[in-house]
Short mmCIF file of C-alpha atoms in Angstrom, two decimals:
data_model
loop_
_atom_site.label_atom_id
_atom_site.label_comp_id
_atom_site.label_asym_id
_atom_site.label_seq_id
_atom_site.Cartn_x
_atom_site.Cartn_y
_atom_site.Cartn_z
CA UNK A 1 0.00 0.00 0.00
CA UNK A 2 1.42 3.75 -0.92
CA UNK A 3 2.04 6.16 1.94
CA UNK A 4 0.45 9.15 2.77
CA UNK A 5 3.70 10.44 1.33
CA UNK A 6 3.55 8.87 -1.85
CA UNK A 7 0.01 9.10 -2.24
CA UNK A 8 0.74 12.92 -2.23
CA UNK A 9 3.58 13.27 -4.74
CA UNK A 10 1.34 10.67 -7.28
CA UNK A 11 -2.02 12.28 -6.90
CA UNK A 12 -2.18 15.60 -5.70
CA UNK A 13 -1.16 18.88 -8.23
CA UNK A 14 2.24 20.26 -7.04
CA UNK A 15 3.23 24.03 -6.60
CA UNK A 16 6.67 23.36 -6.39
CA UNK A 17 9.62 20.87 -6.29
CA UNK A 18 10.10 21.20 -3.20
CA UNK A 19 7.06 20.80 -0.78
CA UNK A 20 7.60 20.75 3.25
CA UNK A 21 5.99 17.40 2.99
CA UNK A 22 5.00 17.52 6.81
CA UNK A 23 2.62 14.72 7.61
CA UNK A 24 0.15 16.57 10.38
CA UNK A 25 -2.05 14.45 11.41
CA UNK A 26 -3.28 17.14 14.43
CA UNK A 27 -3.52 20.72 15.48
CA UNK A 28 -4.31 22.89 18.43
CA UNK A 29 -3.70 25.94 19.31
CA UNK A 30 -0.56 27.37 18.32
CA UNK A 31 0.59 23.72 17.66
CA UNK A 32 0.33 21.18 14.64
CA UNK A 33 1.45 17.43 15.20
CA UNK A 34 2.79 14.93 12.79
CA UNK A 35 2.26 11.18 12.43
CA UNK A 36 5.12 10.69 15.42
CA UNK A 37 3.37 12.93 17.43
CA UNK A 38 6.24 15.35 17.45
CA UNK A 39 5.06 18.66 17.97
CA UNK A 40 5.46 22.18 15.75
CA UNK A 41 5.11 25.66 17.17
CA UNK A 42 3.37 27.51 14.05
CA UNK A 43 4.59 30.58 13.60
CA UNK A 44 2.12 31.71 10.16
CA UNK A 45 -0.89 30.43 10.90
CA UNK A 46 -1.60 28.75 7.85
CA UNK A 47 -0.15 32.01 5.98
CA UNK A 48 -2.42 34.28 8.29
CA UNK A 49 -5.42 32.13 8.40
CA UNK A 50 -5.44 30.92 11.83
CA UNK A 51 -5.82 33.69 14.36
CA UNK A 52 -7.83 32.28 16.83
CA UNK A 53 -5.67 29.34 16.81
CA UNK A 54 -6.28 25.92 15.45
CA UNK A 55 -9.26 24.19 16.09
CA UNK A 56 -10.53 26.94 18.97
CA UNK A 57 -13.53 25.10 21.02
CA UNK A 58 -15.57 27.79 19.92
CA UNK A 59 -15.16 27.68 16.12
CA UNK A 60 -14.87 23.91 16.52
CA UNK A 61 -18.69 24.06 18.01
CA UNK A 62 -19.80 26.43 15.69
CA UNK A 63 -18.59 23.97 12.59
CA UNK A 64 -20.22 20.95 14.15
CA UNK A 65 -23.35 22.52 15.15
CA UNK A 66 -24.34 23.92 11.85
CA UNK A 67 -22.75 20.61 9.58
CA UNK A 68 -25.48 18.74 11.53
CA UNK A 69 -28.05 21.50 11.24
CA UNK A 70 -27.72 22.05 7.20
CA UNK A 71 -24.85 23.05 4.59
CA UNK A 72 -25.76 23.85 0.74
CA UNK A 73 -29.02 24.82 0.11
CA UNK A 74 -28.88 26.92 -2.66
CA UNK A 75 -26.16 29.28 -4.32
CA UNK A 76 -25.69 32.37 -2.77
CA UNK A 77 -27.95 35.18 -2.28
CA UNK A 78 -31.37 33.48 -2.60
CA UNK A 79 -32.30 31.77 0.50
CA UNK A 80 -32.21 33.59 3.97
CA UNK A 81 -29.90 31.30 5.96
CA UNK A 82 -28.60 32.33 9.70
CA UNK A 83 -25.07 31.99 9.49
CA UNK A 84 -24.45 34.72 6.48
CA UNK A 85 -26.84 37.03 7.60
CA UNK A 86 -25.28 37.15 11.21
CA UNK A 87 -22.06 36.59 10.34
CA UNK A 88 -23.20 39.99 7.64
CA UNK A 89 -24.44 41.88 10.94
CA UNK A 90 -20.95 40.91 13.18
CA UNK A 91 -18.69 42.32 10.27
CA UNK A 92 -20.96 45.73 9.89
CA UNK A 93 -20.81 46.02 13.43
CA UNK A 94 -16.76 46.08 13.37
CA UNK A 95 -16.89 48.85 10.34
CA UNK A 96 -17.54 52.52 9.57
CA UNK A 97 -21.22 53.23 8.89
CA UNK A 98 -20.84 53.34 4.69
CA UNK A 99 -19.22 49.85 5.08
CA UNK A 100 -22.90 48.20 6.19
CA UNK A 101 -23.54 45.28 2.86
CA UNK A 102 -21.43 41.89 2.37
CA UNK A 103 -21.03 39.97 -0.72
CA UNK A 104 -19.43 36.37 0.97
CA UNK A 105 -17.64 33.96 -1.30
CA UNK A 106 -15.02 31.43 -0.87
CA UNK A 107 -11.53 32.93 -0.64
CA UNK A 108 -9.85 36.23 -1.19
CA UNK A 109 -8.74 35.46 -4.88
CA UNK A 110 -12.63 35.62 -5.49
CA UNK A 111 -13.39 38.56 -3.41
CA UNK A 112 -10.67 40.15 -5.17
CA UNK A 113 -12.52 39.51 -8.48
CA UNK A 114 -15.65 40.54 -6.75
CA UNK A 115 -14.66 43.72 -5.75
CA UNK A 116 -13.32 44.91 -9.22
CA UNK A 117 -16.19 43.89 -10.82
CA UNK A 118 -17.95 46.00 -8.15
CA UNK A 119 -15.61 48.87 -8.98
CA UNK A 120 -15.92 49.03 -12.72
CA UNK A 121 -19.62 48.44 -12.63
CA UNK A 122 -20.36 51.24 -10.16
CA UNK A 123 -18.04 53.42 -11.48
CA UNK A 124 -18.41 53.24 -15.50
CA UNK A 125 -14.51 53.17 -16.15
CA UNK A 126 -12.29 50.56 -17.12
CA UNK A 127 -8.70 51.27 -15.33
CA UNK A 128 -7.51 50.04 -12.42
CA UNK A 129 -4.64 51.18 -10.15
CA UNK A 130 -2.46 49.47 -8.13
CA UNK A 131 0.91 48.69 -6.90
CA UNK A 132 4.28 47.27 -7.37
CA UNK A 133 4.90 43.85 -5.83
CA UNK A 134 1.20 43.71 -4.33
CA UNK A 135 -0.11 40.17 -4.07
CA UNK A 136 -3.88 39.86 -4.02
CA UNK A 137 -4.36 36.18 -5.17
CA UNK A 138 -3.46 33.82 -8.38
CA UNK A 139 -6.95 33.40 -10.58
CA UNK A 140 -6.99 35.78 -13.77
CA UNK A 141 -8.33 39.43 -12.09
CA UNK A 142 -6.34 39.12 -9.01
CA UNK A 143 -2.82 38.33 -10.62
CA UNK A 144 -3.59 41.26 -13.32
CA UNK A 145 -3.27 43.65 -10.48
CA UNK A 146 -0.46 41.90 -8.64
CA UNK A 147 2.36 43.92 -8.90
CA UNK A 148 5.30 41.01 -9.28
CA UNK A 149 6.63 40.37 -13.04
CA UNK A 150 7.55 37.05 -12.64
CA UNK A 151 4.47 35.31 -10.95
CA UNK A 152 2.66 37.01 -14.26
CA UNK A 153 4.52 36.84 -17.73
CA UNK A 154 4.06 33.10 -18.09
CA UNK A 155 0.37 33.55 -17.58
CA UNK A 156 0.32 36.83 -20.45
CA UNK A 157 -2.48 38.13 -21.50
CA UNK A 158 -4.36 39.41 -18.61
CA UNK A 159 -6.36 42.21 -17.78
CA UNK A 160 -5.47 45.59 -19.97
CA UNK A 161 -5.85 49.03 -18.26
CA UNK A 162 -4.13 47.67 -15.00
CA UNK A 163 -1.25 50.46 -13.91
CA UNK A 164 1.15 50.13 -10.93
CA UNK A 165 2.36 52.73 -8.59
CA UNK A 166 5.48 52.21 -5.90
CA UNK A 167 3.46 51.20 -2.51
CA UNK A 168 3.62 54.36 0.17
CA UNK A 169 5.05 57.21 -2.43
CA UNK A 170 2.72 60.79 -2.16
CA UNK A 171 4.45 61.57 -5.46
CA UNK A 172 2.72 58.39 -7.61
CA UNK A 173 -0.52 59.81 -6.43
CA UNK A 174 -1.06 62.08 -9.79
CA UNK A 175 -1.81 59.03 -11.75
CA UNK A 176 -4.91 58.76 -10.03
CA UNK A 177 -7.30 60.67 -12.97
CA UNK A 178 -10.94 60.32 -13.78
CA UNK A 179 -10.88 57.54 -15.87
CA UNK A 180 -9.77 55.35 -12.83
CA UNK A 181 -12.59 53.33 -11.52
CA UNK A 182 -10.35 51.72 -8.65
CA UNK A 183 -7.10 51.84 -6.49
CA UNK A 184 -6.97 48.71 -4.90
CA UNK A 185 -3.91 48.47 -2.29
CA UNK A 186 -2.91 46.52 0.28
CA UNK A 187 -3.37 48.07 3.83
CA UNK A 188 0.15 46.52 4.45
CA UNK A 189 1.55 45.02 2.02
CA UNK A 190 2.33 41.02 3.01
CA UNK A 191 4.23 39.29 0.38
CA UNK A 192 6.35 42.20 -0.42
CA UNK A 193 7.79 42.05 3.04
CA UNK A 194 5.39 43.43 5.36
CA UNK A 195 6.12 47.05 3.99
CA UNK A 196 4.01 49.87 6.01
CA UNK A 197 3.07 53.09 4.43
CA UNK A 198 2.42 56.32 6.79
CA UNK A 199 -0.63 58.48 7.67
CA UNK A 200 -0.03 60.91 5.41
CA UNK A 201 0.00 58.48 2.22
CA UNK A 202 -3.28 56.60 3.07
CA UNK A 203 -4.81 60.01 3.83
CA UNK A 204 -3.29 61.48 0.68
CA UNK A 205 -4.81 58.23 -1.12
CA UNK A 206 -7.95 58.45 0.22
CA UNK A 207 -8.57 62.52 -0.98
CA UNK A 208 -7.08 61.77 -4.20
CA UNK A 209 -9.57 58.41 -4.88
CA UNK A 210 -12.21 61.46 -3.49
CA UNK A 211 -11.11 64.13 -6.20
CA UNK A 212 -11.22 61.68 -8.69
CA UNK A 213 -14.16 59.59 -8.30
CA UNK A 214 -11.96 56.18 -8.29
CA UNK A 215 -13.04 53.93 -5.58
CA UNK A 216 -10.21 53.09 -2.91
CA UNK A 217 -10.33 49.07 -2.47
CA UNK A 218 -8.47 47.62 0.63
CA UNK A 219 -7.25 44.51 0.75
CA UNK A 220 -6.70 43.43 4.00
CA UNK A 221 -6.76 39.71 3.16
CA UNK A 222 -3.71 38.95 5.56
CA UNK A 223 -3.50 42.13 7.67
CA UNK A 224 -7.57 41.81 8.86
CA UNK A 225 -9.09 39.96 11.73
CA UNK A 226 -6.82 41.39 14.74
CA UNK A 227 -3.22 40.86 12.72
CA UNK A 228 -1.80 44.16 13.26
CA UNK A 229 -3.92 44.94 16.74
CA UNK A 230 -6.56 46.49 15.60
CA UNK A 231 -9.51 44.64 13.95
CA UNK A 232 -9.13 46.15 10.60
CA UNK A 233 -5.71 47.52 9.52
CA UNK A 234 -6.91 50.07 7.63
CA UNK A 235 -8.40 51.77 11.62
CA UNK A 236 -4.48 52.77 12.06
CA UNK A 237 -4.79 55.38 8.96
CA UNK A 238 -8.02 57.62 9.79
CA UNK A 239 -9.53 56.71 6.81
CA UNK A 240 -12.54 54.58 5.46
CA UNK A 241 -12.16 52.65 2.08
CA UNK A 242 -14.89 52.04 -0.40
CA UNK A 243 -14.52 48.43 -0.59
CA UNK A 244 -12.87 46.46 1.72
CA UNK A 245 -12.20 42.71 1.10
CA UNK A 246 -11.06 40.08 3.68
CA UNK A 247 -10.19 36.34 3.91
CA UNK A 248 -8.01 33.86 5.48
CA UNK A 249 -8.36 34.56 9.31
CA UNK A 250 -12.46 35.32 8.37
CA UNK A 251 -13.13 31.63 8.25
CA UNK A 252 -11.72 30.85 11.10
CA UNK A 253 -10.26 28.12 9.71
CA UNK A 254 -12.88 27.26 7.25
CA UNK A 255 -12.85 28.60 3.94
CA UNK A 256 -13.95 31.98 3.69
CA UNK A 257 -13.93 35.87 1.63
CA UNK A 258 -15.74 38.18 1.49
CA UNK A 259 -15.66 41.86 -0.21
CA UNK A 260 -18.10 45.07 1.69
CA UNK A 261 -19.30 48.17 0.73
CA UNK A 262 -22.20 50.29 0.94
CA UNK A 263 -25.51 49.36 0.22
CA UNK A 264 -25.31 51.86 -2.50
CA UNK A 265 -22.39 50.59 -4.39
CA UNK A 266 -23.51 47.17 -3.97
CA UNK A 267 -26.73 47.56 -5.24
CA UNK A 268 -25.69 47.81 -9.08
CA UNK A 269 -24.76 44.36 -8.79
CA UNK A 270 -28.71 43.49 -9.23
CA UNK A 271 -29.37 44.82 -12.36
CA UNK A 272 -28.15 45.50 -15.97
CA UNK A 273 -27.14 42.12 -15.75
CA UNK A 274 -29.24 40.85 -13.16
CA UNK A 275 -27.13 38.57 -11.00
CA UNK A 276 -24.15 40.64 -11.41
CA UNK A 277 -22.07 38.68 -9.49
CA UNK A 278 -23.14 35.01 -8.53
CA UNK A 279 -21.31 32.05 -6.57
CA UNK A 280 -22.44 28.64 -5.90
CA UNK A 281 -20.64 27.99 -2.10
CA UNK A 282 -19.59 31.42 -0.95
CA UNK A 283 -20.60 32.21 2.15
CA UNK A 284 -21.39 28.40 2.60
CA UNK A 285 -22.94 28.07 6.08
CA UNK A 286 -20.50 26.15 7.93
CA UNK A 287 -17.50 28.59 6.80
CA UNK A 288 -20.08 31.10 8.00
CA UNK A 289 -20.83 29.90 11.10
CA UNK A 290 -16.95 29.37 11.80
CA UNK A 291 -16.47 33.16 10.77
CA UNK A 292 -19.26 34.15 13.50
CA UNK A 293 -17.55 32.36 16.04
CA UNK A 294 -14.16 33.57 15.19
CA UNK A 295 -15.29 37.05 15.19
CA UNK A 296 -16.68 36.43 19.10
CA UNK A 297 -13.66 34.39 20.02
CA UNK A 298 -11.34 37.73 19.05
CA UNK A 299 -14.01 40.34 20.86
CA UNK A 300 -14.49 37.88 24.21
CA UNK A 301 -10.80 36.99 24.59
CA UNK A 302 -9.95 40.69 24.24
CA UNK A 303 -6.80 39.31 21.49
CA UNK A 304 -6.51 43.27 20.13
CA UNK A 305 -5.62 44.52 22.85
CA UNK A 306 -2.57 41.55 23.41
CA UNK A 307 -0.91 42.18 19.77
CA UNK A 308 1.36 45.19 20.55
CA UNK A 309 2.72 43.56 23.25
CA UNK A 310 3.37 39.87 22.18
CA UNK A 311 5.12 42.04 18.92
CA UNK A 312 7.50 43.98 21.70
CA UNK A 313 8.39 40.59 22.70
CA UNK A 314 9.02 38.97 19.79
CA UNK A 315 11.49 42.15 18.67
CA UNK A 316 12.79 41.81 22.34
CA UNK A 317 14.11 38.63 21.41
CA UNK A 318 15.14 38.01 17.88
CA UNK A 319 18.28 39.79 18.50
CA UNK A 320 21.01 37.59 16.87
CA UNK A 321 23.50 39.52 14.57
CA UNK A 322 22.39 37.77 11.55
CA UNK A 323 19.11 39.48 11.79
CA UNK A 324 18.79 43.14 9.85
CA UNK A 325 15.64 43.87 10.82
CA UNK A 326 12.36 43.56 12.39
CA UNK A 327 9.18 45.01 10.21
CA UNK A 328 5.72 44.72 11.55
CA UNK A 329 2.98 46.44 12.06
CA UNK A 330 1.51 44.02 15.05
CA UNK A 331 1.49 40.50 14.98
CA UNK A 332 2.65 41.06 10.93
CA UNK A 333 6.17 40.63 11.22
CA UNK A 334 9.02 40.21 8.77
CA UNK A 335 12.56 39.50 9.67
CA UNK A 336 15.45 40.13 7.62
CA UNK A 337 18.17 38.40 6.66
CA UNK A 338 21.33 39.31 4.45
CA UNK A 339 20.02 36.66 1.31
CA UNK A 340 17.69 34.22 0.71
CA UNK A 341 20.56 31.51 0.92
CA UNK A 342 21.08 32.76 4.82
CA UNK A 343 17.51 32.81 5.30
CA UNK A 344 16.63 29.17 3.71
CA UNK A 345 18.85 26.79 5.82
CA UNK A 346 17.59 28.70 8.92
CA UNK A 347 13.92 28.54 8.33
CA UNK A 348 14.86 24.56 7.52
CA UNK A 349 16.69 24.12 10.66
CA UNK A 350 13.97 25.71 12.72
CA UNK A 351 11.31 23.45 10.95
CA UNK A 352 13.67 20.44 12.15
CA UNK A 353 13.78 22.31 15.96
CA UNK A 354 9.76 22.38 15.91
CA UNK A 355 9.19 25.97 14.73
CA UNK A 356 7.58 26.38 11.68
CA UNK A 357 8.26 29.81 9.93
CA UNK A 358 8.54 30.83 5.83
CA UNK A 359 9.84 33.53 3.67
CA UNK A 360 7.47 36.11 1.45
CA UNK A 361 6.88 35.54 -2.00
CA UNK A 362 8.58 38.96 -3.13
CA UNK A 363 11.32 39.40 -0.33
CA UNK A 364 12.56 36.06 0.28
CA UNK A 365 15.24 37.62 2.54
CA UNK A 366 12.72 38.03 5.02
CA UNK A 367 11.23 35.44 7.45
CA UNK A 368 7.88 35.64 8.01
CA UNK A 369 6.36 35.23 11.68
CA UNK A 370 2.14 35.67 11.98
CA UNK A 371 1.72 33.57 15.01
CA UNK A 372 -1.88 32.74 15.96
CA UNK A 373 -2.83 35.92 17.90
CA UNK A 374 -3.73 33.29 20.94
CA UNK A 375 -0.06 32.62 21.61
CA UNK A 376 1.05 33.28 24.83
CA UNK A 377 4.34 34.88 26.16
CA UNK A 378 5.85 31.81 27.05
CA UNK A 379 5.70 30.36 23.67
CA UNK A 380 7.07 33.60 22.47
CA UNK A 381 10.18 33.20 24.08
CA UNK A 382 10.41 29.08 23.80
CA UNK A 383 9.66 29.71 19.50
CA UNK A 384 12.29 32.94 19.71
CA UNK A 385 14.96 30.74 21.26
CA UNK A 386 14.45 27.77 18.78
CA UNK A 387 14.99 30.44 16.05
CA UNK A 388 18.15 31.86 17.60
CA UNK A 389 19.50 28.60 18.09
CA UNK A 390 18.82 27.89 14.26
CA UNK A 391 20.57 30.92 13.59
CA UNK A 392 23.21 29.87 15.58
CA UNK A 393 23.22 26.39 13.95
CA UNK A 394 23.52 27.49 10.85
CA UNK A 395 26.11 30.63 11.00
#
């Protein structure tokens, strides 16, 4: 009989030569276990998915509870089903006013797609703005307006009127004209390298999207849900987008998007076509109900208010010479190295010590650390000191 292993590697698609190929066969908390029962500390969450840790009671209960209850009825946006239109209410309840109507789909690719749709059918225009080494997802519309060269030539044509600006620079701004339906940007940009743009820029953004009549779209796909200590990212800029779209740590766990504007902007979506946009599973009910419980998990265990200071401690800590820097904004947090080839045999070491960590996709130089928000100090400093031995082992 093939292994698990094998079974993999003959039947499943492959990304890449060179897959972890970690057998977990269990996680909890901050913690995944493989098929010896040895034990990982996981330092990205699934790539910023898990937040309220794996497999939290809560969610857990939520997922049951509603599997047993029902799951597909009917594609979205037809039947009135409990889970979307409370898990609708909870995410209104976290936003500005003119954020108060939820389009739910499956993943953040998709609400991505969703909300440029949204963009060019509300506005009328046909360009779209965004920046250099963004990452908002792989289908057709999302990697058009990723702003990396080499995740897209192979994949040539995609969408025309797409134009990219550098990420955080006032100057760029002037692009912005009237025949821009959207600026879509990353609140903090994640697979760049956690890069964080100031005040000034988002506010300077936000007028210019104003003067111009192009809607500003957020993505805050990985830097949502609590990551940076505040519930949305975008709350550390004074400033309310037009469309905001979220994933990953939405589902709890479960597979989850979701794009939200106001019930104005939304609306055109019903007519000229009718059934503007349409999906078969999003917002299924049990990723739903897992997204309800999430949200309850972050607002009862009070996890905002924790990030800042679980960051401190990481910085506190990662303090070998090897290391550049420390970016973050929160629980976001990228940490460089001199190259890629001193960052790979340390994140492999560390894998071997029982910390699980990874680089970005467009600054492999740069270890990437999103804990689950629910990790506590202790495993701060137990994961820190496996990574500064790894550092050690391999200098």
């Amino acid at each position: 009989m093939l292994s698990q292993r094998q079974l993999f590697l003959n039947y499943l698609a492959q990304t890449s030569d060179f897959p972890l190929m970690l057998e977990i066969e269990r996680a909890e908390g901050i913690h995944l276990f493989d098929r010896e029962g040895k034990k990982y500390i996981d330092l990205i969450s699934g790539i910023g998915v898990s937040n309220v840790g794996h497999c939290h009671p809560k969610v857990v209960e939520a997922v049951t509870g509603q599997a047993a209850t029902y799951m597909h009825l009917m594609v979205y946006g037809e039947f009135v089903q409990s889970p979307q239109t409370q898990l609708a209410k909870a995410l209104v309840d976290t936003l500005p006013d003119s954020l108060n109507n939820v389009y739910l789909v499956n993943s953040g690719s998709e609400a991505i797609e969703g909300a440029l749709k949204l963009a060019k059918r509300y506005t009328g225009r046909k360009k779209i703005i965004s920046c250099i080494d963004a990452y908002h997802g792989s289908s057709h519309g999302a990697l058009s307006v990723g702003g990396n060269e080499s995740f897209k030539n192979a994949f040539r044509p995609l969408l025309p009127g797409i134009k990219h600006l550098p990420f955080g620079d006032l100057g760029s701004l002037n692009t912005i004209d009237n025949e821009v339906a959207a600026v879509l940007v990353e609140t903090v940009q994640g697979e760049a390298g956690v890069r964080v743009a100031d005040i000034a820029y988002f506010k300077a953004l936000s007028e210019k999207c104003r003067q111009s009549g192009a809607l500003l779209i957020l993505d805050e796909i990985q830097c949502g849900f609590g990551r940076t200590g505040k519930f949305w990212g975008f709350e550390h800029y004074q400033i309310t987008p037009d469309i905001i779209v979220s994933a990953k740590a939405l589902g709890g766990g479960m597979p989850l998007g979701a794009f939200i504007a106001s019930g104005e902007i939304m609306s055109v979506l019903k007519n000229n076509p009718i059934l503007g946009h349409i999906t078969t599973f999003g917002g299924h009910p049990v990723s739903a109900a897992a997204a309800l419980a999430a949200i309850h998990v972050i607002q009862e265990e009070n996890l905002l208010s924790q990030v800042g200071e679980k960051a401190d401690l990481f910085k506190q800590q990662l303090t070998h010479p090897a290391i550049k820097s420390v970016r973050n904004l929160g629980l976001m947090m990228a940490v460089e190295f001199e190259s890629f080839e001193v960052l790979k045999p340390i994140i492999d070491r560390a894998i071997e010590l029982g910390v699980i960590t990874d680089w970005f996709l467009f600054c492999d130089n740069s270890m990437r650390i999103a804990p689950p928000l629910i990790i506590t100090g202790d495993e701060i400093q137990t994961a820190c000191e496996i990574i500064n031995q790894a550092i050690a082992d391999c200098s």
